[in-house]
Short mmCIF file of C-alpha atoms in Angstrom, two decimals:
data_model
loop_
_atom_site.label_atom_id
_atom_site.label_comp_id
_atom_site.label_asym_id
_atom_site.label_seq_id
_atom_site.Cartn_x
_atom_site.Cartn_y
_atom_site.Cartn_z
CA UNK A 1 -120.70 24.01 190.86
CA UNK A 2 -124.39 23.85 189.12
CA UNK A 3 -124.62 24.97 185.19
CA UNK A 4 -125.57 27.88 184.79
CA UNK A 5 -129.29 28.13 183.07
CA UNK A 6 -129.95 30.25 180.26
CA UNK A 7 -132.34 33.27 181.36
CA UNK A 8 -135.56 32.82 179.44
CA UNK A 9 -135.35 34.64 176.41
CA UNK A 10 -132.17 35.65 176.23
CA UNK A 11 -131.64 33.01 172.66
CA UNK A 12 -134.39 35.20 171.01
CA UNK A 13 -132.53 38.59 171.85
CA UNK A 14 -129.89 37.24 170.26
CA UNK A 15 -131.21 36.00 166.79
CA UNK A 16 -133.09 39.32 166.69
CA UNK A 17 -129.97 41.42 167.24
CA UNK A 18 -128.82 39.30 164.37
CA UNK A 19 -131.52 39.81 161.50
CA UNK A 20 -131.18 43.60 162.48
CA UNK A 21 -127.65 43.61 161.59
CA UNK A 22 -128.36 41.48 158.40
CA UNK A 23 -131.23 44.11 157.39
CA UNK A 24 -129.05 47.89 158.83
CA UNK A 25 -126.53 45.73 155.93
CA UNK A 26 -128.92 45.40 153.42
CA UNK A 27 -130.06 48.91 153.45
CA UNK A 28 -126.68 50.17 153.75
CA UNK A 29 -125.90 48.55 150.52
CA UNK A 30 -128.57 49.65 148.80
CA UNK A 31 -128.10 53.40 149.95
CA UNK A 32 -124.59 52.94 148.32
CA UNK A 33 -126.32 51.89 145.37
CA UNK A 34 -128.70 54.34 145.01
CA UNK A 35 -126.36 57.41 145.79
CA UNK A 36 -123.90 56.02 143.44
CA UNK A 37 -126.59 56.55 140.12
CA UNK A 38 -127.95 52.81 140.03
CA UNK A 39 -130.93 52.04 138.17
CA UNK A 40 -134.04 50.79 140.22
CA UNK A 41 -133.32 47.20 137.96
CA UNK A 42 -129.66 46.82 139.52
CA UNK A 43 -130.40 47.47 142.62
CA UNK A 44 -133.56 44.71 143.45
CA UNK A 45 -131.25 42.24 141.41
CA UNK A 46 -128.23 42.64 143.75
CA UNK A 47 -130.43 42.94 146.57
CA UNK A 48 -132.29 38.97 145.63
CA UNK A 49 -129.31 37.99 144.52
CA UNK A 50 -128.15 37.08 147.38
CA UNK A 51 -130.99 34.74 148.04
CA UNK A 52 -131.03 32.60 145.03
CA UNK A 53 -128.17 30.58 143.34
CA UNK A 54 -129.83 30.97 139.44
CA UNK A 55 -127.57 32.57 137.20
CA UNK A 56 -128.31 36.46 136.21
CA UNK A 57 -130.37 36.56 132.92
CA UNK A 58 -128.70 38.17 129.89
CA UNK A 59 -130.30 40.16 126.89
CA UNK A 60 -127.65 39.03 124.42
CA UNK A 61 -129.49 38.61 121.10
CA UNK A 62 -129.72 34.29 119.84
CA UNK A 63 -127.14 33.14 117.40
CA UNK A 64 -128.74 32.96 114.17
CA UNK A 65 -128.65 29.03 112.47
CA UNK A 66 -129.02 28.34 109.28
CA UNK A 67 -131.33 24.86 109.33
CA UNK A 68 -129.66 21.93 107.45
CA UNK A 69 -130.64 21.97 103.88
CA UNK A 70 -131.40 25.73 103.55
CA UNK A 71 -129.46 27.49 101.05
CA UNK A 72 -130.54 31.00 102.63
CA UNK A 73 -127.87 33.23 103.36
CA UNK A 74 -128.31 34.59 107.30
CA UNK A 75 -126.79 37.37 107.51
CA UNK A 76 -127.01 38.06 111.51
CA UNK A 77 -128.49 40.89 112.25
CA UNK A 78 -127.04 44.10 115.07
CA UNK A 79 -129.30 44.31 117.84
CA UNK A 80 -131.66 47.27 117.20
CA UNK A 81 -132.67 49.38 119.89
CA UNK A 82 -135.81 51.21 120.30
CA UNK A 83 -136.45 54.53 122.70
CA UNK A 84 -138.82 55.35 123.98
CA UNK A 85 -140.49 58.72 124.70
CA UNK A 86 -137.42 59.81 127.46
CA UNK A 87 -134.52 58.64 124.48
CA UNK A 88 -133.51 55.92 126.41
CA UNK A 89 -133.18 52.62 125.50
CA UNK A 90 -136.45 50.46 126.16
CA UNK A 91 -136.29 47.57 124.11
CA UNK A 92 -134.30 45.37 121.51
CA UNK A 93 -135.89 44.41 117.62
CA UNK A 94 -135.67 40.60 117.59
CA UNK A 95 -134.01 39.56 113.87
CA UNK A 96 -136.76 38.70 111.38
CA UNK A 97 -137.90 35.25 111.14
CA UNK A 98 -136.69 33.14 108.35
CA UNK A 99 -140.28 32.86 106.87
CA UNK A 100 -141.64 36.04 106.51
CA UNK A 101 -145.43 35.65 108.55
CA UNK A 102 -147.44 37.55 106.22
CA UNK A 103 -146.58 36.03 102.49
CA UNK A 104 -149.81 35.15 100.95
CA UNK A 105 -148.91 32.59 98.12
CA UNK A 106 -150.07 32.88 94.93
CA UNK A 107 -150.75 36.55 93.47
CA UNK A 108 -153.27 37.89 90.24
CA UNK A 109 -151.33 39.69 88.50
CA UNK A 110 -153.21 41.61 85.69
CA UNK A 111 -151.84 44.20 83.46
CA UNK A 112 -155.00 45.81 81.72
CA UNK A 113 -156.01 48.28 84.27
CA UNK A 114 -153.71 51.45 84.76
CA UNK A 115 -152.29 52.34 87.53
CA UNK A 116 -150.94 55.81 89.11
CA UNK A 117 -148.42 56.69 91.07
CA UNK A 118 -150.44 58.74 93.29
CA UNK A 119 -152.20 55.42 93.83
CA UNK A 120 -149.50 53.41 94.34
CA UNK A 121 -148.06 56.10 97.08
CA UNK A 122 -151.44 56.02 98.92
CA UNK A 123 -151.18 52.00 99.51
CA UNK A 124 -147.77 51.99 100.53
CA UNK A 125 -147.48 54.66 103.16
CA UNK A 126 -144.39 52.89 105.36
CA UNK A 127 -142.38 53.09 102.14
CA UNK A 128 -139.59 56.24 102.70
CA UNK A 129 -138.41 58.89 100.31
CA UNK A 130 -136.43 57.49 97.92
CA UNK A 131 -138.22 53.68 97.43
CA UNK A 132 -136.62 53.01 101.01
CA UNK A 133 -138.30 50.16 103.25
CA UNK A 134 -137.22 48.75 106.65
CA UNK A 135 -139.20 46.38 108.49
CA UNK A 136 -140.21 48.32 112.11
CA UNK A 137 -140.87 45.25 113.82
CA UNK A 138 -138.02 42.93 113.16
CA UNK A 139 -134.58 43.76 111.92
CA UNK A 140 -134.26 42.42 107.86
CA UNK A 141 -132.36 39.39 107.52
CA UNK A 142 -130.83 41.66 104.43
CA UNK A 143 -130.07 44.90 103.63
CA UNK A 144 -131.40 44.49 99.60
CA UNK A 145 -130.42 47.03 96.63
CA UNK A 146 -133.36 46.13 93.78
CA UNK A 147 -131.39 47.39 90.25
CA UNK A 148 -133.72 48.23 87.41
CA UNK A 149 -131.95 49.29 84.01
CA UNK A 150 -134.43 51.22 82.22
CA UNK A 151 -135.10 53.76 79.59
CA UNK A 152 -138.84 54.67 78.28
CA UNK A 153 -140.88 52.34 80.03
CA UNK A 154 -142.72 54.94 82.57
CA UNK A 155 -145.66 52.56 82.34
CA UNK A 156 -144.24 49.26 83.03
CA UNK A 157 -142.51 50.93 85.70
CA UNK A 158 -145.85 52.03 87.18
CA UNK A 159 -146.98 48.20 87.48
CA UNK A 160 -143.86 47.43 88.28
CA UNK A 161 -143.59 49.68 92.07
CA UNK A 162 -147.98 48.90 92.37
CA UNK A 163 -147.14 44.68 93.02
CA UNK A 164 -143.11 44.66 94.03
CA UNK A 165 -143.27 47.34 96.90
CA UNK A 166 -145.96 45.53 98.62
CA UNK A 167 -144.49 41.88 98.09
CA UNK A 168 -141.40 42.74 99.47
CA UNK A 169 -142.65 44.71 102.64
CA UNK A 170 -144.04 41.22 103.37
CA UNK A 171 -140.90 39.80 102.79
CA UNK A 172 -139.44 41.34 105.06
CA UNK A 173 -136.84 43.20 103.17
CA UNK A 174 -134.70 46.51 104.15
CA UNK A 175 -134.58 47.37 100.89
CA UNK A 176 -134.66 50.09 97.97
CA UNK A 177 -135.48 50.41 94.61
CA UNK A 178 -132.81 51.98 91.96
CA UNK A 179 -134.18 52.85 88.65
CA UNK A 180 -130.98 53.16 86.43
CA UNK A 181 -132.17 55.21 83.46
CA UNK A 182 -129.57 55.24 80.08
CA UNK A 183 -129.58 58.85 78.87
CA UNK A 184 -129.84 59.28 74.93
CA UNK A 185 -130.99 57.40 72.06
CA UNK A 186 -128.48 55.19 71.50
CA UNK A 187 -127.86 51.46 71.52
CA UNK A 188 -128.94 50.18 74.86
CA UNK A 189 -127.30 48.24 77.28
CA UNK A 190 -129.03 46.78 79.54
CA UNK A 191 -125.76 44.86 81.43
CA UNK A 192 -123.78 47.91 81.84
CA UNK A 193 -126.92 49.85 83.85
CA UNK A 194 -126.41 46.82 86.07
CA UNK A 195 -122.90 47.78 87.00
CA UNK A 196 -123.82 51.18 87.75
CA UNK A 197 -127.08 50.24 89.76
CA UNK A 198 -124.08 48.39 92.03
CA UNK A 199 -122.34 50.46 91.92
CA UNK A 200 -124.53 53.53 92.60
CA UNK A 201 -126.72 52.08 95.45
CA UNK A 202 -123.49 51.15 98.05
CA UNK A 203 -122.94 54.55 97.58
CA UNK A 204 -126.18 55.36 99.63
CA UNK A 205 -126.22 52.33 101.96
CA UNK A 206 -124.34 48.88 103.02
CA UNK A 207 -126.65 47.07 100.84
CA UNK A 208 -125.29 43.04 101.14
CA UNK A 209 -127.86 41.17 98.24
CA UNK A 210 -128.24 42.66 95.12
CA UNK A 211 -131.58 41.74 92.79
CA UNK A 212 -131.27 43.18 89.17
CA UNK A 213 -134.53 42.66 87.61
CA UNK A 214 -136.04 43.67 84.51
CA UNK A 215 -138.77 46.33 85.10
CA UNK A 216 -141.68 44.11 83.44
CA UNK A 217 -141.16 40.45 85.20
CA UNK A 218 -143.72 40.37 88.17
CA UNK A 219 -143.82 37.45 90.12
CA UNK A 220 -147.25 35.31 90.70
CA UNK A 221 -146.19 34.35 94.00
CA UNK A 222 -144.64 36.15 96.71
CA UNK A 223 -143.22 32.89 98.21
CA UNK A 224 -140.59 33.46 95.59
CA UNK A 225 -138.31 35.44 98.07
CA UNK A 226 -136.41 38.12 96.22
CA UNK A 227 -133.29 38.04 98.45
CA UNK A 228 -129.55 35.95 98.10
CA UNK A 229 -128.95 32.95 99.16
CA UNK A 230 -125.56 30.94 99.02
CA UNK A 231 -125.65 30.41 95.28
CA UNK A 232 -126.45 33.20 92.77
CA UNK A 233 -130.12 32.93 92.63
CA UNK A 234 -132.36 32.95 88.87
CA UNK A 235 -136.05 33.93 90.33
CA UNK A 236 -137.73 33.81 87.04
CA UNK A 237 -137.44 30.73 86.09
CA UNK A 238 -141.03 30.19 84.41
CA UNK A 239 -142.10 33.25 82.62
CA UNK A 240 -145.53 33.31 80.59
CA UNK A 241 -143.83 33.92 77.61
CA UNK A 242 -142.30 30.63 77.69
CA UNK A 243 -145.40 28.84 78.85
CA UNK A 244 -144.00 28.47 82.28
CA UNK A 245 -141.17 26.17 81.43
CA UNK A 246 -137.41 27.19 81.63
CA UNK A 247 -136.68 27.78 77.82
CA UNK A 248 -132.98 26.44 78.26
CA UNK A 249 -130.76 24.87 81.15
CA UNK A 250 -128.72 28.18 81.22
CA UNK A 251 -131.00 30.91 80.36
CA UNK A 252 -130.50 32.89 83.72
CA UNK A 253 -132.46 36.08 82.55
CA UNK A 254 -135.14 38.02 83.79
CA UNK A 255 -134.49 38.74 87.51
CA UNK A 256 -131.58 37.39 89.56
CA UNK A 257 -130.22 38.01 93.15
CA UNK A 258 -126.22 37.93 94.58
CA UNK A 259 -124.59 38.93 97.25
CA UNK A 260 -122.16 41.54 97.41
CA UNK A 261 -119.44 38.60 97.45
CA UNK A 262 -120.58 37.02 94.98
CA UNK A 263 -120.79 39.59 92.30
CA UNK A 264 -117.60 40.58 93.09
CA UNK A 265 -116.55 37.62 92.14
CA UNK A 266 -117.53 37.32 89.63
CA UNK A 267 -116.10 40.55 88.07
CA UNK A 268 -120.38 41.83 87.43
CA UNK A 269 -121.59 41.53 84.55
CA UNK A 270 -119.51 42.10 81.12
CA UNK A 271 -119.98 45.72 79.81
CA UNK A 272 -119.81 44.94 76.09
CA UNK A 273 -122.59 43.74 75.49
CA UNK A 274 -124.60 46.21 73.77
CA UNK A 275 -128.17 45.68 71.68
CA UNK A 276 -130.54 42.89 73.09
CA UNK A 277 -129.38 39.41 73.73
CA UNK A 278 -126.02 37.33 75.41
CA UNK A 279 -124.75 38.91 78.37
CA UNK A 280 -127.81 36.76 80.40
CA UNK A 281 -125.46 33.68 79.06
CA UNK A 282 -122.23 35.20 79.76
CA UNK A 283 -123.23 35.63 83.21
CA UNK A 284 -124.04 31.86 83.46
CA UNK A 285 -121.07 31.19 82.36
CA UNK A 286 -119.57 33.10 84.50
CA UNK A 287 -120.60 31.70 87.76
CA UNK A 288 -119.52 27.76 86.78
CA UNK A 289 -116.17 29.69 85.54
CA UNK A 290 -115.72 30.44 89.10
CA UNK A 291 -117.12 27.45 90.90
CA UNK A 292 -120.87 28.52 91.75
CA UNK A 293 -123.92 26.86 90.77
CA UNK A 294 -127.31 28.51 90.03
CA UNK A 295 -130.24 28.50 92.39
CA UNK A 296 -133.83 28.17 91.97
CA UNK A 297 -137.23 28.36 92.96
CA UNK A 298 -139.01 25.33 91.32
CA UNK A 299 -141.19 25.81 88.67
CA UNK A 300 -144.15 26.59 90.13
CA UNK A 301 -142.79 29.23 92.61
CA UNK A 302 -140.84 30.48 89.66
CA UNK A 303 -143.76 31.79 87.84
CA UNK A 304 -143.54 34.99 86.66
CA UNK A 305 -145.97 37.39 84.24
CA UNK A 306 -144.27 39.66 81.42
CA UNK A 307 -146.12 43.04 80.50
CA UNK A 308 -146.72 42.32 76.75
CA UNK A 309 -144.44 45.55 74.94
CA UNK A 310 -142.49 46.08 71.30
CA UNK A 311 -138.70 45.85 71.81
CA UNK A 312 -137.20 49.14 71.79
CA UNK A 313 -135.85 50.02 68.11
CA UNK A 314 -132.41 51.15 69.63
CA UNK A 315 -131.64 47.37 71.52
CA UNK A 316 -131.77 45.26 68.25
CA UNK A 317 -130.26 42.14 68.15
CA UNK A 318 -126.47 42.10 69.12
CA UNK A 319 -124.61 40.55 66.22
CA UNK A 320 -121.64 40.11 68.20
CA UNK A 321 -123.35 38.35 71.14
CA UNK A 322 -122.40 34.67 70.29
CA UNK A 323 -118.42 35.60 69.70
CA UNK A 324 -118.65 37.52 73.19
CA UNK A 325 -119.96 34.21 74.69
CA UNK A 326 -117.63 32.00 73.47
CA UNK A 327 -114.72 34.01 74.86
CA UNK A 328 -116.21 34.31 78.09
CA UNK A 329 -112.70 32.76 79.88
CA UNK A 330 -110.55 35.26 78.43
CA UNK A 331 -112.95 38.14 79.25
CA UNK A 332 -114.38 37.83 82.60
CA UNK A 333 -110.84 39.11 84.82
CA UNK A 334 -110.89 42.37 81.99
CA UNK A 335 -114.57 43.01 81.55
CA UNK A 336 -116.61 43.94 83.94
CA UNK A 337 -116.73 45.90 87.43
CA UNK A 338 -113.19 46.34 87.21
CA UNK A 339 -113.66 48.34 83.83
CA UNK A 340 -116.37 50.25 84.10
CA UNK A 341 -116.45 53.71 82.82
CA UNK A 342 -119.96 55.98 83.17
CA UNK A 343 -120.97 59.35 84.00
CA UNK A 344 -123.60 60.26 86.06
CA UNK A 345 -126.56 62.78 84.81
CA UNK A 346 -128.27 63.58 87.30
CA UNK A 347 -129.72 61.81 90.85
CA UNK A 348 -133.44 61.67 91.20
CA UNK A 349 -135.20 61.03 94.07
CA UNK A 350 -138.93 59.88 94.04
CA UNK A 351 -141.74 58.99 96.64
CA UNK A 352 -141.53 55.28 95.42
CA UNK A 353 -137.75 55.61 94.02
CA UNK A 354 -134.96 56.52 92.78
CA UNK A 355 -133.98 57.59 89.48
CA UNK A 356 -130.15 57.42 88.43
CA UNK A 357 -129.70 58.49 84.94
CA UNK A 358 -126.37 58.04 83.17
CA UNK A 359 -124.22 58.01 79.96
CA UNK A 360 -122.66 54.81 79.63
CA UNK A 361 -120.77 55.57 76.41
CA UNK A 362 -120.73 54.12 73.41
CA UNK A 363 -120.07 50.89 71.79
CA UNK A 364 -116.61 50.89 70.32
CA UNK A 365 -115.72 50.33 66.61
#
C-alpha cells in the first residue's frame, strides 16, 4: 500500500494548537497570581522568568568593607525604607560613603564677630529639636553623641554651635549635642561631667560613638572626622595655643572620640579629678593599660583654634593630680563609670542642643 501523504496545512494547524495551549496556560497562571493579590512586578517577573535562565535580582544591602589599612570603625547600618505618599515602601537609602562628599577642607575660624542662637538656627534648618540631626539621603555609618562639659560658657557655646553644626552635617553624622552643665558654684569636675553625658545620652538613643569635647575648641579642617575609629581617637592634636604642635606625647586633651566598647573597656573617665588638670593624662594611662593605642590625625589635619578666655575661679589647679596619675593602674577598675553618682536637676531641650544640669557632688575630704 502506498504511504499516506499528510494533507496540506495539517502541520501548521497542529503548531497553532500548541501555541494557543501555551498562551492559555500563561494567561491562566497570570490570572491566578492577580486574584491572589500579588503585585504587578511579581507577575511580570514570573511571566518572563520562563523565557530566561538569568537569576532573579535581589535588593539586599551590600556588605560594607573596611579598606586595607583604614582605621575607621565601619558600622554596617540597617536598610532604611523610604515611604512614598501612599505609605508603601518605595526605595531603600544607601549607607553614607566612608569619605563624605561635601567636605570643604581648610576652614576660616574667627571669634571676633558675635553670633546669636537665632542666626545659628536659621542657618541650620535641618537640625531637629534638642540638637539632633540625621542625614536624609543616606544612612550614617555611626551614631555620634557629642558631649560637652559646661558651666558659665554661654558665649563660647554659641561659637561652638555656629561652627560645629555645619561641620557635623557635612560629615554625614547621625548626631546629637549634649551640654552637661555642672550645677552650683563648687569645684569643677570635667571628667565626671563627661561620664554623666555618656550615661544620659544612652538613655535617649542607641549611640555607638561618643565625642567628648571642650566648648572652646573648633577644628580648622572639616576632613578631621569627628567619629570613631579602631582605636580611641585624639582629635585636637595641634592647638593654636601650643603653636599648632602636640605639647607632649601623652597629651590627650581638648576633644577625643571613643566607641561605646572602647569607653566601657577603660571604665570611662575617673570621677575624682576635681579642678583643672590630670584627667586627660589619666585617660591616656587607661587606654594603654587596656592594651589600646592612641589614634590621631596628622598635625595639619588636626589643627584647631581655641577661644581665648580666663579660667573659671572654681577650676583652679588640682593639687592631687600627680598623685592620682601615679595610681591609675590601681584605680581604673574602681573609679569610673561603675562608681559614678550624680543627680539630674533638669533636662532642657533647645533648638540646637540638649542641656542637662546635674549635681555631681563635691570632693572627698
